[in-house]
Amino acid sequence: MPGATEQKIIDAAVRLFASQGYDATSVQEIVTAAEVTKGALYHYFRAKDDLLFEIYRLLITAQSADMDRIIELGLSSADTVREILVSLVVSTAERVDETAVFVREMHRLDEARMTEFRAERRRYHETFLGVIEKGQADGEFSSAVPADTVVRIAFGVVNQLPVWYRPDGPKPPARLAGEIADFVLAGLR
Amino acid sequence: MPGATEQKIIDAAVRLFASQGYDATSVQEIVTAAEVTKGALYHYFRAKDDLLFEIYRLLITAQSADMDRIIELGLSSADTVREILVSLVVSTAERVDETAVFVREMHRLDEARMTEFRAERRRYHETFLGVIEKGQADGEFSSAVPADTVVRIAFGVVNQLPVWYRPDGPKPPARLAGEIADFVLAGLR
DNA sequence: CCCACCCTACCGACCGGTCGGTATGCCTTA
DNA sequence: TAAGGCATACCGACCGGTCGGTAGGGTGGG
């Protein structure tokens, strides 16, 4: 539960990292945009890359929770896949900047944090994979295309979303999410 | 037709930019890796970001040419889509580093070059879009999901490929490409 | 045949400037 | 009056880019 100053710093960092990149954004720019000073930033964060870590943590925690919640509903495989995709696309559209930073700058994490994140991503990845494999085993989905490729395709669109999605574009996020889910499910028949 | 020294510099730059990012890679690192000196680098390139520009140019030129060549074959919509996807996935797998740099650092181009690249990308994008729309108009493809969403999904996988593809992984590129094409075409029925 | 001349390719010490991070102390609130 | 919650001034490392210089091969006049 970050305080007001902490939150202002993170918000400014996300916005600047998303538009210019991590290295191209100086600490001075961040504090100026957040209307605080360097003293305040280094009071709350030990180093610049703690900001990156915090951004990732917030994003991945929220997404993991969403997926777990959906799976516990115990829907059919098709409905589970649809719900996961829709929730993922909608929540990604709501947080395009965070996602853009995450996708572009993940490799800048140090060894320890990288390992931690890879484990979390892997868990996330394999949960979704499990849903599709179950649907294939039950005969609800076709087995023509291996499940891992389907997962790659699904996450591919989502992670590229910050590249082309614009909040003021013609299609609202919910409609986009529906179209993407339709297409993936069509491919699974 | 770059000379040996020039080529060594570009190769080193691609490798380093892909693994550490553009800003995190110093000119000194590049020349050390390429076994040349700063003098040599600045003899061939006016500035560090000329290297980025050159990397993008090589990549996009090759891919555009591939797509044009396939379209001129005059195959059915389904076969054209399949050929485009297979060629794109295979050529991207062959140049994962270039693609990783392209996807992650494109926003660092200056205004003029950015405009030029957006135009080229748009053309590329719309050519593929045209193929799918034609298939839908002919009744060869379903119109359930709008063509632009399909294009986004297809380019999404390809651009995310550098994140997970490993040349020494279990699936050879051609097989991966086939699976992806199968899935997209299944979604278009 | 040779030597003066030149030109391309390359070298590496150096510079101005910026950046992440720190040291120190004030000031408010409990 | 102690303790967080900041502000300000500053540091040293490093970075992209420059610049005076060199090595060596081609070439043309004598």
PDB file of C-alpha atoms in Angstrom, chain B residues 63 85 88-89 92 99 103 153-162 180:
ATOM      1  CA  GLN B  63      11.246  -9.234 -45.080  1.00  0.00           C
ATOM      2  CA  LEU B  85       3.627 -16.898 -42.253  1.00  0.00           C
ATOM      3  CA  LEU B  88       8.205 -14.807 -41.796  1.00  0.00           C
ATOM      4  CA  VAL B  89       8.601 -17.210 -38.890  1.00  0.00           C
ATOM      5  CA  THR B  92      12.682 -14.297 -37.957  1.00  0.00           C
ATOM      6  CA  THR B  99      14.346  -8.885 -34.409  1.00  0.00           C
ATOM      7  CA  VAL B 103      11.126  -4.754 -31.423  1.00  0.00           C
ATOM      8  CA  ILE B 153      -2.395 -11.742 -33.853  1.00  0.00           C
ATOM      9  CA  ALA B 154      -0.080 -13.008 -36.570  1.00  0.00           C
ATOM     10  CA  PHE B 155       2.491 -10.243 -36.173  1.00  0.00           C
ATOM     11  CA  GLY B 156       2.183 -10.565 -32.425  1.00  0.00           C
ATOM     12  CA  VAL B 157       3.596 -14.093 -32.362  1.00  0.00           C
ATOM     13  CA  VAL B 158       6.380 -13.243 -34.739  1.00  0.00           C
ATOM     14  CA  ASN B 159       7.537 -10.192 -32.840  1.00  0.00           C
ATOM     15  CA  GLN B 160       7.457 -12.043 -29.539  1.00  0.00           C
ATOM     16  CA  LEU B 161       9.450 -14.906 -30.992  1.00  0.00           C
ATOM     17  CA  PRO B 162      12.819 -13.589 -29.761  1.00  0.00           C
ATOM     18  CA  ILE B 180       1.675 -21.345 -36.360  1.00  0.00           C
TER      19      ILE B 180
END
